Amino acid sequence: MENQNSPSPVVPRRTVLMGGVGALATAALGGSAARAALPAAPFSFVHITDPHIQPERGATLGVSKAFAAIGALKEKPVFGLVGGDIVMDAAAVSSERADLVYGLWKQEAAKLKLPLHYSVGNHDVYGLEAAGKNAAAAQDPDFGKNIWKRRLGLERTYGSFDHQGWRFVTLDSVRVTPGGEWSGLLDSAQITWLDDLLRKTPRTMPMVFLTHIPLLTVFGQYSDRTTAALSNRTVVENGRQFQEMIQNRNVKAVFQGHTHVVEEVNYLGTHYITGGAVSGDWWKGRRLGVHPEGFVVATVSGDSLAWRYVAYGWNAAAYAPSPGA
Ligand SMILES: [Fe+2]
């Protein structure tokens, strides 16, 4: 019998090589570039993305199980990076429903007892569908990312913090228009801010980024066809600009969400890690039939970062609506 409280690393790490940099693919994401400001002792953190909490399909219990699995990790993470789409949904629902799902998230997140650092997801923004029908909807004080900031107590949608000599950066990859459209973009104000942050960051300092919409991915090649182009609703449209900004830096990893798959793209030593989804295929089973409900645990040791995907044993079929319901 399956024990849903016992996390098991069922998905092996997979490495996708690009640009002829195969020699950079190692078991731990280390390098000789940085030797300064190394952490005194190894530490771990979790990357939690796309939980899409809702009352339906057992999702709240699922999130609770995932968080219990985090609490049982042998690595004892010291903080969490939360990669967006925490709720299902705020963009296309009433204010009452948006408040309800945010309330569920707040209730479950409190059980983690970890400092949480967030990036916003496209499902976390409020009022997009309404604004598409009536421009006045964009005047709601909660419109767009305002509900996310209010409910999480955040003043900004992007920022950075340091932990034991490593610098962590949370990005806002979701562009929202007053007309209710969204797409993947790091806006010009954020690019300016990031440029300034990089200037103030020693070149050898190890860095980790968090984004909701991927900055680099080959998702289309296995979800659609090998020649498929990605839209700016699947990948950040100025992801290349980001890559050029960081390519001479000591960026170890970029943690991504949105596509709900487990993927690692290594380009010039920066590992773009898409960390699956707590919700799997939006609480309907495994994403693309193969990626289970789970989260990432990452461990930093010296100048290296290693990670694994932890499936927490959710059985989506047991919570499927009965036929005709
Ligand atoms: Fe999502």
PDB file of C-alpha atoms and ligand atoms in Angstrom, residues 50 52 85 260 282, ligand 1:
ATOM      1  CA  ASP A  50       2.356  25.479  -9.568  1.00  0.00           C
ATOM      2  CA  HIS A  52      -2.871  25.630  -8.060  1.00  0.00           C
ATOM      3  CA  ASP A  85       0.449  29.714  -9.780  1.00  0.00           C
ATOM      4  CA  HIS A 260       4.475  21.596 -15.065  1.00  0.00           C
ATOM      5  CA  TRP A 282      -3.610  20.510 -12.678  1.00  0.00           C
TER       6      TRP A 282
HETATM    7 FE    FE B   1       0.611  26.447 -13.615  1.00  0.00          FE
END
